[in-house]
Amino acid sequence: MNPKNQTAITQDVKLPGHPIHRSICGVIVAKPTSIQQKYGELSTHPQIQFGPKFKNEIPSGSARDGQNGPYMAKWMYPGIPRKKLRLEDVETHGQTNNWTVQAIYKSKMGNLMCSYVGWNASAVYEQFNPRKFAKDNREAMDTANLRDAFLKVMKNDPELTNEMKKATGKWLWMRHELLEDEDNVFWLYEDLTYFHSKIHIDYGLAPLMYICLKKEMVDPPRFKYTAFNIVEETAMDAILEGRSNWAFRKLQNTMKRTKPEPRPNACETPGTCVCDRLFDLLYARSRTNHRGWKRQYVTPDNRGILDMSSFEIEHFRVIIECSDACGCSSKCPRRRAQQGQSKHLVVYYENEVIKFGLRAAEKIQKGEFVCEYTGVVVLPKKDVQRNESYDATINLLNENLVIDSSQIGNLARFMSHACEPNAVMIETHSRVKESDPLIPRISVYALKDIAVGEKIAISYYRTELMQTGVGIKCGCRPNCPNHLPTA
């Protein structure tokens, strides 16, 4: 990559016949022409993008046929095409077996119907050879079956109103009135599902879904979607100067050597793994920080599952993932964030108060990796006011940084609050190569078994901050005694 030619940071694209390419991060720089002078060899790193902004483009190879179509959708969302083709354009653009399937539905008669990428609702077709169609479009069929299973579970959710239960039919059975309403916001939800899933798939992650079970559907959330962190220039400077960014050999050579604490190690090559030693060198010298809050080192078993038996929600937590210094492969159980999200999740409209939340479309085991929290890595300035409601604070890897997903982020930004959470954020020291910069990452792991349809909820605040009796009365569960801080 030539940084001088890089105009914007964009999402990774998987090219046919090529392995998945995963960017480490994108770095927002004020003066792209000075990148080489400032960052040296890092400026040509093949997995780091430099640019003046992040651009949420329509994923390459998606909807290209329809972008000059006559139909113009009324909504404008980052990375979602507005122009599409309509039914009357079929004769010009060929038969449906040459088109890319976007989503699959069932009619009231149980027949399969599908929408196509780059075409609007008028071109949804019923399939007359459903077995062959399902076989030829297995991934889209699996996603449809997962969506339908999720909706059937949601119909039994005690929080659902009768109106919302009835609205599940809009998603379970495709109706003619919806096909005739080309501007129905339902189709925008379906576009978000497809194009954000395309970003996930190109990055090697499980797809996601957007669902709203209201008769009058609300507009879906508007933000820029990223599978990897975007880093502001001042934050990148702080990262490169930080001690956690040092390579393992440098840490060993410049710090007093002590006998490592014996621990079970699930690495493929425990004899050469340096993860435990990294914790001792970087994070264990003081088991409490200046506020007196304890630090907890959490490690996975040979399946990548964390042991939550001694987990304390009040502690600061850190996971160390393997790098090339450990000598293991990319399949090592100590590389879960590197391997990425494997569970299907749903961005789901909850109610007028919470707005959108995150729910599980598959069972998630206690201690299992759920997803990563992505956004913009920021070095906040004390004299600059900013929206902090989507901030995830970095306490161990670099105390001065936060990950802000208010404008740019991923599905993890929708996790709701619960005073008795079933998931937790854990700072993750993770890089594939020791020569890579250590970009702060936050992994989300399950604190409890999470069932299909269940909310994925974390605690936004420390317990003592919610027990003052001052603030907004918490409604995370019936009769919750806590109050949420307002400042």
Coordinates of C-alpha atoms in Angstrom, one line a residue:
M1 CA 0.0 0.0 0.0
N2 CA 1.3 3.5 -0.9
P3 CA 0.2 5.8 1.8
K4 CA 0.4 8.8 -0.5
N5 CA -2.3 7.3 -2.7
Q6 CA -4.5 6.3 0.3
T7 CA -7.5 8.7 0.3
A8 CA -9.6 7.0 2.9
I9 CA -9.7 4.0 5.2
T10 CA -12.1 1.4 4.0
Q11 CA -13.2 -2.1 5.0
D12 CA -11.3 -5.2 3.9
V13 CA -12.5 -7.0 0.8
K14 CA -12.1 -10.8 0.2
L15 CA -11.1 -11.4 -3.3
P16 CA -12.0 -14.7 -5.1
G17 CA -9.2 -17.2 -4.8
H18 CA -7.4 -15.2 -2.1
P19 CA -7.1 -15.8 1.6
I20 CA -9.0 -13.5 4.0
H21 CA -7.2 -10.2 4.6
R22 CA -7.6 -8.7 8.0
S23 CA -6.5 -5.2 8.6
I24 CA -5.0 -4.6 12.1
C25 CA -6.4 -1.1 12.2
G26 CA -6.9 2.1 10.3
V27 CA -5.1 5.3 11.4
I28 CA -6.7 8.7 10.8
V29 CA -4.0 11.2 10.0
A30 CA -4.3 14.9 9.5
K31 CA -1.6 15.1 6.8
P32 CA -1.4 11.9 4.7
T33 CA 1.6 13.2 2.8
S34 CA 3.7 13.1 6.0
I35 CA 2.9 9.5 6.9
Q36 CA 6.1 8.0 5.7
Q37 CA 8.2 10.6 7.5
K38 CA 6.4 10.1 10.8
Y39 CA 5.8 6.4 10.9
G40 CA 8.7 5.0 8.8
E41 CA 8.4 1.3 8.0
L42 CA 5.0 1.2 9.7
S43 CA 3.6 3.4 6.9
T44 CA 4.0 0.5 4.4
H45 CA 2.6 -2.2 6.7
P46 CA 0.2 -4.3 4.5
Q47 CA -2.4 -4.6 7.3
I48 CA -2.5 -1.0 8.4
Q49 CA -4.4 1.7 6.5
F50 CA -3.6 5.4 6.8
G51 CA -6.0 8.1 5.7
P52 CA -7.7 11.4 6.6
K53 CA -11.0 9.7 7.3
F54 CA -12.9 6.4 7.5
K55 CA -15.3 5.7 4.6
N56 CA -18.0 3.2 4.9
E57 CA -18.2 2.1 1.2
I58 CA -20.6 -0.3 -0.3
P59 CA -18.6 -3.7 -0.1
S60 CA -16.8 -4.3 -3.4
G61 CA -18.7 -6.7 -5.6
S62 CA -22.0 -6.0 -4.0
A63 CA -25.0 -4.5 -5.8
R64 CA -22.8 -3.1 -8.6
D65 CA -25.3 -4.2 -11.2
G66 CA -28.0 -2.1 -9.6
Q67 CA -26.2 1.1 -8.7
N68 CA -27.3 2.8 -11.9
G69 CA -30.8 1.5 -11.7
P70 CA -33.8 3.7 -12.0
Y71 CA -35.2 3.1 -8.5
M72 CA -33.9 5.4 -5.8
A73 CA -34.5 4.4 -2.1
K74 CA -35.6 7.3 0.2
W75 CA -33.1 6.5 2.9
M76 CA -29.4 7.4 3.0
Y77 CA -27.3 5.1 5.2
P78 CA -23.5 4.7 5.1
G79 CA -22.4 1.7 3.0
I80 CA -26.0 1.0 1.8
P81 CA -26.8 1.5 -1.9
R82 CA -29.7 3.7 -2.8
K83 CA -30.0 3.0 -6.5
K84 CA -31.5 -0.4 -7.5
L85 CA -33.0 -2.1 -10.4
R86 CA -36.7 -2.9 -10.6
L87 CA -38.8 -5.8 -12.1
E88 CA -39.1 -4.1 -15.5
D89 CA -35.3 -4.1 -15.8
V90 CA -35.2 -8.0 -15.9
E91 CA -35.3 -8.2 -19.6
T92 CA -32.2 -6.0 -20.0
H93 CA -30.1 -7.6 -17.2
G94 CA -30.6 -11.3 -17.8
Q95 CA -32.0 -14.3 -15.9
T96 CA -32.2 -14.6 -12.1
N97 CA -29.8 -17.5 -12.0
N98 CA -27.0 -15.0 -12.7
W99 CA -27.8 -12.8 -9.8
T100 CA -26.5 -12.9 -6.2
V101 CA -29.1 -14.0 -3.7
Q102 CA -29.5 -11.5 -0.9
A103 CA -32.1 -13.0 1.4
I104 CA -34.5 -16.0 1.4
Y105 CA -38.1 -16.0 2.7
K106 CA -41.0 -18.4 2.8
S107 CA -44.5 -17.6 1.4
K108 CA -47.7 -18.4 3.3
M109 CA -47.8 -21.6 1.2
G110 CA -44.3 -22.6 2.4
N111 CA -42.6 -21.9 -0.9
L112 CA -39.2 -20.3 -1.1
M113 CA -38.9 -16.7 -2.2
C114 CA -35.7 -14.6 -2.5
S115 CA -34.5 -11.1 -3.0
Y116 CA -31.4 -10.3 -5.1
V117 CA -28.5 -8.0 -4.5
G118 CA -29.0 -4.7 -6.5
W119 CA -32.7 -5.3 -7.0
N120 CA -35.6 -3.9 -5.1
A121 CA -38.7 -5.5 -3.6
S122 CA -40.5 -5.7 -7.0
A123 CA -38.0 -8.3 -8.1
V124 CA -38.4 -10.8 -5.3
Y125 CA -39.0 -14.2 -6.9
E126 CA -40.7 -17.4 -5.9
Q127 CA -38.4 -20.5 -6.6
F128 CA -40.0 -23.3 -8.5
N129 CA -37.2 -25.8 -7.8
P130 CA -36.7 -25.2 -4.0
R131 CA -34.5 -28.2 -3.3
K132 CA -31.9 -27.2 -6.0
F133 CA -32.2 -23.5 -5.0
A134 CA -31.6 -24.3 -1.3
K135 CA -28.6 -26.6 -2.2
D136 CA -27.1 -23.9 -4.5
N137 CA -27.5 -21.2 -1.9
R138 CA -26.7 -23.0 1.3
E139 CA -25.2 -20.1 3.2
A140 CA -28.2 -17.8 2.5
M141 CA -30.5 -20.7 3.4
D142 CA -28.7 -21.4 6.7
T143 CA -29.1 -17.7 7.6
A144 CA -32.8 -17.8 6.8
N145 CA -33.3 -20.8 8.9
L146 CA -31.4 -19.2 11.8
R147 CA -33.5 -16.1 11.5
D148 CA -36.7 -18.1 11.5
A149 CA -35.6 -20.1 14.6
F150 CA -34.8 -16.9 16.4
L151 CA -38.2 -15.4 15.6
K152 CA -40.0 -18.5 16.8
V153 CA -38.2 -18.2 20.1
M154 CA -39.0 -14.5 20.3
K155 CA -42.7 -15.2 20.0
N156 CA -42.5 -16.8 23.4
D157 CA -40.6 -13.9 25.0
P158 CA -42.6 -12.6 27.9
E159 CA -41.5 -9.0 27.2
L160 CA -43.1 -9.1 23.7
T161 CA -46.4 -7.3 23.4
N162 CA -49.2 -8.8 21.3
E163 CA -48.4 -6.4 18.6
M164 CA -44.7 -7.5 18.5
K165 CA -45.7 -11.2 18.5
K166 CA -47.9 -10.5 15.5
A167 CA -45.2 -8.6 13.8
T168 CA -43.0 -11.7 13.7
G169 CA -45.1 -12.8 10.8
K170 CA -43.7 -10.0 8.7
W171 CA -40.3 -11.7 8.9
L172 CA -41.5 -15.4 8.9
W173 CA -43.8 -15.2 5.9
M174 CA -43.3 -12.9 3.0
R175 CA -46.6 -11.1 2.1
H176 CA -47.7 -9.5 -1.1
E177 CA -48.4 -6.2 0.5
L178 CA -44.8 -6.0 1.6
L179 CA -43.6 -6.8 -1.9
E180 CA -45.7 -4.0 -3.3
D181 CA -44.4 -1.5 -0.8
E182 CA -40.9 -0.8 -2.2
D183 CA -40.2 2.0 0.3
N184 CA -41.1 0.0 3.4
V185 CA -38.4 0.3 6.1
F186 CA -38.3 -3.5 6.3
W187 CA -36.2 -3.5 3.1
L188 CA -33.7 -1.1 4.7
Y189 CA -33.3 -3.6 7.6
E190 CA -32.7 -6.3 5.1
D191 CA -30.0 -4.2 3.4
L192 CA -28.3 -3.5 6.7
T193 CA -28.3 -7.2 7.4
Y194 CA -26.8 -8.1 4.1
F195 CA -24.2 -5.4 3.7
H196 CA -23.0 -5.5 7.3
S197 CA -22.9 -9.3 7.1
K198 CA -20.8 -8.9 3.9
I199 CA -18.3 -6.9 5.9
H200 CA -18.2 -9.6 8.5
I201 CA -17.8 -12.4 6.0
D202 CA -15.0 -10.6 4.1
Y203 CA -13.2 -10.2 7.4
G204 CA -13.9 -13.9 8.4
L205 CA -16.6 -13.4 10.9
A206 CA -20.1 -14.8 11.4
P207 CA -23.0 -12.8 9.8
L208 CA -25.4 -10.6 11.8
M209 CA -29.1 -9.6 11.5
Y210 CA -31.2 -6.5 12.1
I211 CA -34.7 -7.1 13.3
C212 CA -37.6 -4.8 14.5
L213 CA -40.8 -6.4 15.6
K214 CA -43.1 -3.4 15.5
K215 CA -46.1 -2.9 13.3
E216 CA -44.8 0.6 12.5
M217 CA -41.1 -0.1 12.2
V218 CA -38.7 2.5 13.5
D219 CA -35.7 3.5 11.4
P220 CA -32.7 1.3 12.1
P221 CA -29.6 2.9 13.6
R222 CA -27.4 5.0 11.4
F223 CA -23.6 4.6 11.9
K224 CA -20.5 3.6 10.0
Y225 CA -19.7 -0.1 10.4
T226 CA -16.1 -1.4 11.0
A227 CA -14.8 -4.9 11.7
F228 CA -11.5 -3.4 13.0
N229 CA -10.5 -0.5 15.2
I230 CA -9.9 3.0 13.7
V231 CA -7.2 4.9 15.6
E232 CA -6.8 8.6 15.8
E233 CA -3.3 10.0 15.2
T234 CA -2.7 11.2 18.8
A235 CA -3.9 7.8 20.1
M236 CA -1.5 6.0 17.7
D237 CA 1.3 8.1 19.0
A238 CA 0.4 7.1 22.6
I239 CA 0.2 3.4 21.6
L240 CA 3.7 3.4 19.9
E241 CA 5.2 5.1 22.9
G242 CA 3.5 2.7 25.5
R243 CA 5.4 -0.1 27.2
S244 CA 2.8 -2.6 26.3
N245 CA 3.8 -2.1 22.6
W246 CA 7.3 -3.3 23.3
A247 CA 8.3 -6.7 21.8
F248 CA 8.7 -9.5 24.3
R249 CA 12.5 -9.7 23.9
K250 CA 12.8 -6.0 24.6
L251 CA 10.7 -6.4 27.8
Q252 CA 12.8 -9.3 29.0
N253 CA 16.1 -7.4 28.3
T254 CA 15.1 -4.2 30.0
M255 CA 13.2 -5.5 33.1
K256 CA 14.3 -7.4 36.1
R257 CA 13.9 -11.1 35.5
T258 CA 11.7 -12.9 38.1
K259 CA 10.6 -16.5 38.3
P260 CA 7.3 -16.8 36.4
E261 CA 4.2 -17.8 38.4
P262 CA 3.3 -21.4 37.4
R263 CA -0.1 -21.5 35.6
P264 CA -1.9 -24.0 33.4
N265 CA -1.3 -23.1 29.7
A266 CA -3.6 -24.1 26.9
C267 CA -1.3 -22.9 24.1
E268 CA -0.6 -25.4 21.4
T269 CA 3.1 -24.9 22.3
P270 CA 3.1 -24.3 26.1
G271 CA 6.9 -24.8 26.2
T272 CA 7.6 -21.7 24.1
C273 CA 4.4 -19.6 24.8
V274 CA 5.3 -16.2 26.2
C275 CA 1.8 -15.0 27.2
D276 CA 2.0 -15.7 30.9
R277 CA 5.4 -14.1 31.1
L278 CA 4.1 -11.0 29.3
F279 CA 1.4 -10.6 31.9
D280 CA 4.1 -10.9 34.7
L281 CA 6.3 -8.3 32.9
L282 CA 3.6 -5.8 31.9
Y283 CA 0.5 -6.1 34.2
A284 CA 1.2 -8.0 37.3
R285 CA 3.9 -5.9 39.0
S286 CA 1.1 -4.2 40.9
R287 CA -2.0 -6.3 41.3
T288 CA -4.0 -3.1 42.1
N289 CA -4.0 0.3 40.3
H290 CA -3.8 3.7 41.9
R291 CA -7.5 3.5 42.7
G292 CA -7.1 0.2 44.5
W293 CA -9.0 -1.8 41.9
K294 CA -7.6 -5.3 41.4
R295 CA -6.3 -6.7 38.1
Q296 CA -7.4 -10.1 37.1
Y297 CA -5.6 -12.2 34.5
V298 CA -8.0 -14.6 32.7
T299 CA -6.9 -17.5 30.5
P300 CA -8.7 -19.9 28.2
D301 CA -8.8 -23.7 28.3
N302 CA -7.9 -25.8 25.3
R303 CA -11.3 -25.0 23.7
G304 CA -10.8 -21.3 24.0
I305 CA -13.3 -21.1 26.9
L306 CA -12.5 -18.9 29.9
D307 CA -12.8 -20.3 33.4
M308 CA -15.4 -17.9 35.1
S309 CA -15.5 -19.8 38.4
S310 CA -13.3 -17.2 40.2
F311 CA -14.4 -14.2 38.0
E312 CA -15.0 -10.9 39.8
I313 CA -17.0 -8.3 37.9
E314 CA -15.4 -5.5 39.9
H315 CA -11.9 -6.3 38.8
F316 CA -10.0 -4.9 35.8
R317 CA -9.5 -7.8 33.4
V318 CA -6.9 -8.7 30.8
I319 CA -6.4 -11.5 28.3
I320 CA -3.0 -12.1 26.7
E321 CA -3.2 -13.7 23.2
C322 CA -0.4 -15.5 21.4
S323 CA 1.8 -14.0 18.8
D324 CA 4.5 -15.3 16.5
A325 CA 6.8 -15.2 19.6
C326 CA 4.9 -18.2 21.0
G327 CA 5.5 -20.6 18.1
C328 CA 1.8 -21.7 17.8
S329 CA -0.5 -21.7 14.8
S330 CA -3.5 -19.5 14.1
K331 CA -5.8 -22.2 15.5
C332 CA -4.3 -21.9 19.0
P333 CA -7.1 -21.6 21.6
R334 CA -5.2 -18.6 23.0
R335 CA -6.0 -16.5 19.8
R336 CA -9.8 -16.1 20.1
A337 CA -10.0 -12.4 19.3
Q338 CA -7.7 -13.0 16.3
Q339 CA -9.9 -15.8 15.1
G340 CA -13.0 -13.6 15.3
Q341 CA -16.7 -13.8 16.0
S342 CA -18.2 -17.2 15.3
K343 CA -21.7 -16.8 16.7
H344 CA -24.6 -15.3 14.8
L345 CA -26.0 -12.2 16.7
V346 CA -29.0 -10.0 16.2
V347 CA -29.3 -6.2 16.5
Y348 CA -32.8 -6.1 17.8
Y349 CA -35.2 -3.3 18.5
E350 CA -36.2 -3.6 22.2
N351 CA -38.5 -0.7 23.1
E352 CA -38.8 3.1 23.1
V353 CA -36.4 3.5 26.1
I354 CA -33.6 1.1 25.2
K355 CA -34.0 1.4 21.5
F356 CA -31.7 -1.3 20.0
G357 CA -30.1 -4.1 21.9
L358 CA -28.0 -7.2 21.0
R359 CA -29.4 -10.7 21.2
A360 CA -28.0 -14.2 20.5
A361 CA -29.2 -16.1 17.5
E362 CA -27.2 -19.2 18.6
K363 CA -26.5 -20.7 22.0
I364 CA -23.4 -19.2 23.7
Q365 CA -21.6 -21.2 26.4
K366 CA -20.4 -19.6 29.7
G367 CA -16.8 -18.4 29.1
E368 CA -17.2 -18.4 25.3
F369 CA -16.0 -15.5 23.1
V370 CA -19.0 -13.5 21.9
C371 CA -17.6 -10.7 19.8
E372 CA -15.1 -7.8 19.7
Y373 CA -16.0 -4.2 20.6
T374 CA -14.7 -2.0 17.8
G375 CA -14.7 1.7 17.2
V376 CA -12.4 4.7 17.2
V377 CA -9.4 4.5 19.6
V378 CA -9.3 8.0 21.0
L379 CA -6.9 9.9 23.4
P380 CA -9.5 12.2 25.0
K381 CA -8.6 15.8 25.7
K382 CA -9.6 17.3 29.0
D383 CA -10.8 20.6 27.6
V384 CA -12.8 19.0 24.7
Q385 CA -16.4 17.9 25.3
R386 CA -17.5 14.8 23.4
N387 CA -20.2 12.1 23.5
E388 CA -18.9 9.5 26.0
S389 CA -22.0 7.3 26.0
Y390 CA -20.4 4.8 23.7
D391 CA -16.9 4.9 25.3
A392 CA -15.2 1.6 26.4
T393 CA -12.3 2.6 28.7
I394 CA -8.9 1.1 28.4
N395 CA -7.5 0.7 32.0
L396 CA -4.6 -1.7 31.6
L397 CA -3.2 -1.7 28.0
N398 CA -3.0 2.1 28.0
E399 CA -4.7 4.0 30.7
N400 CA -5.3 7.1 28.7
L401 CA -7.3 5.6 25.8
V402 CA -10.9 4.8 25.1
I403 CA -12.7 3.0 22.2
D404 CA -15.5 5.2 21.0
S405 CA -18.2 3.6 18.9
S406 CA -20.7 6.5 18.8
Q407 CA -20.2 7.2 15.1
I408 CA -18.0 4.2 13.9
G409 CA -18.3 0.8 15.4
N410 CA -19.8 -2.7 15.1
L411 CA -22.7 -4.7 16.6
A412 CA -21.2 -4.7 20.1
R413 CA -22.2 -1.1 20.5
F414 CA -25.8 -2.3 21.0
M415 CA -25.1 -4.3 24.2
S416 CA -27.6 -3.2 26.8
H417 CA -26.9 -2.6 30.5
A418 CA -27.8 -5.2 33.3
C419 CA -26.9 -5.0 37.0
E420 CA -26.6 -8.8 36.8
P421 CA -25.0 -9.1 33.4
N422 CA -24.5 -12.2 31.3
A423 CA -21.5 -10.9 29.4
V424 CA -18.4 -8.9 30.2
M425 CA -15.8 -6.8 28.3
I426 CA -12.2 -7.8 28.7
E427 CA -9.1 -5.9 27.6
T428 CA -7.2 -8.0 25.1
H429 CA -3.4 -7.8 24.5
S430 CA -3.4 -9.3 21.0
R431 CA -1.3 -9.1 17.9
V432 CA -0.4 -11.7 15.4
K433 CA 3.2 -10.6 15.0
E434 CA 5.5 -9.0 17.6
S435 CA 6.5 -6.4 15.0
D436 CA 2.8 -5.3 14.7
P437 CA 1.7 -2.3 16.9
L438 CA -0.3 -3.4 19.9
I439 CA -3.7 -1.8 19.2
P440 CA -5.9 -2.0 22.3
R441 CA -8.7 -4.5 21.8
I442 CA -11.8 -5.3 23.8
S443 CA -13.3 -8.8 23.7
V444 CA -16.7 -9.7 24.9
Y445 CA -17.1 -13.0 26.7
A446 CA -20.2 -14.8 28.2
L447 CA -20.4 -14.7 32.0
K448 CA -23.3 -17.2 31.9
D449 CA -24.8 -19.6 29.4
I450 CA -26.8 -17.4 26.9
A451 CA -29.8 -19.0 25.2
V452 CA -31.1 -18.2 21.7
G453 CA -33.1 -15.0 21.8
E454 CA -31.6 -13.8 25.1
K455 CA -30.2 -10.3 25.5
I456 CA -26.5 -9.9 25.6
A457 CA -26.0 -7.5 28.5
I458 CA -23.0 -6.0 30.3
S459 CA -22.7 -3.8 33.4
Y460 CA -22.1 -0.2 32.3
Y461 CA -21.1 0.9 35.8
R462 CA -19.2 -0.3 38.9
T463 CA -21.5 -1.5 41.7
E464 CA -20.7 1.3 44.1
L465 CA -21.7 3.9 41.5
M466 CA -25.2 2.3 41.2
Q467 CA -25.9 2.1 44.9
T468 CA -25.9 5.8 45.8
G469 CA -29.6 6.2 45.4
V470 CA -28.9 9.1 43.1
G471 CA -29.5 9.1 39.3
I472 CA -31.9 7.4 36.9
K473 CA -33.8 4.5 38.4
C474 CA -32.5 1.3 36.7
G475 CA -35.1 -0.8 34.8
C476 CA -32.8 -3.7 33.7
R477 CA -35.1 -6.1 35.6
P478 CA -38.3 -5.8 37.7
N479 CA -37.8 -4.0 41.0
C480 CA -34.1 -3.4 40.4
P481 CA -32.9 -1.3 43.4
N482 CA -30.1 0.5 41.6
H483 CA -29.7 3.9 40.1
L484 CA -27.6 4.7 37.0
P485 CA -25.2 7.6 37.3
T486 CA -26.1 10.7 35.1
A487 CA -22.6 12.2 35.1

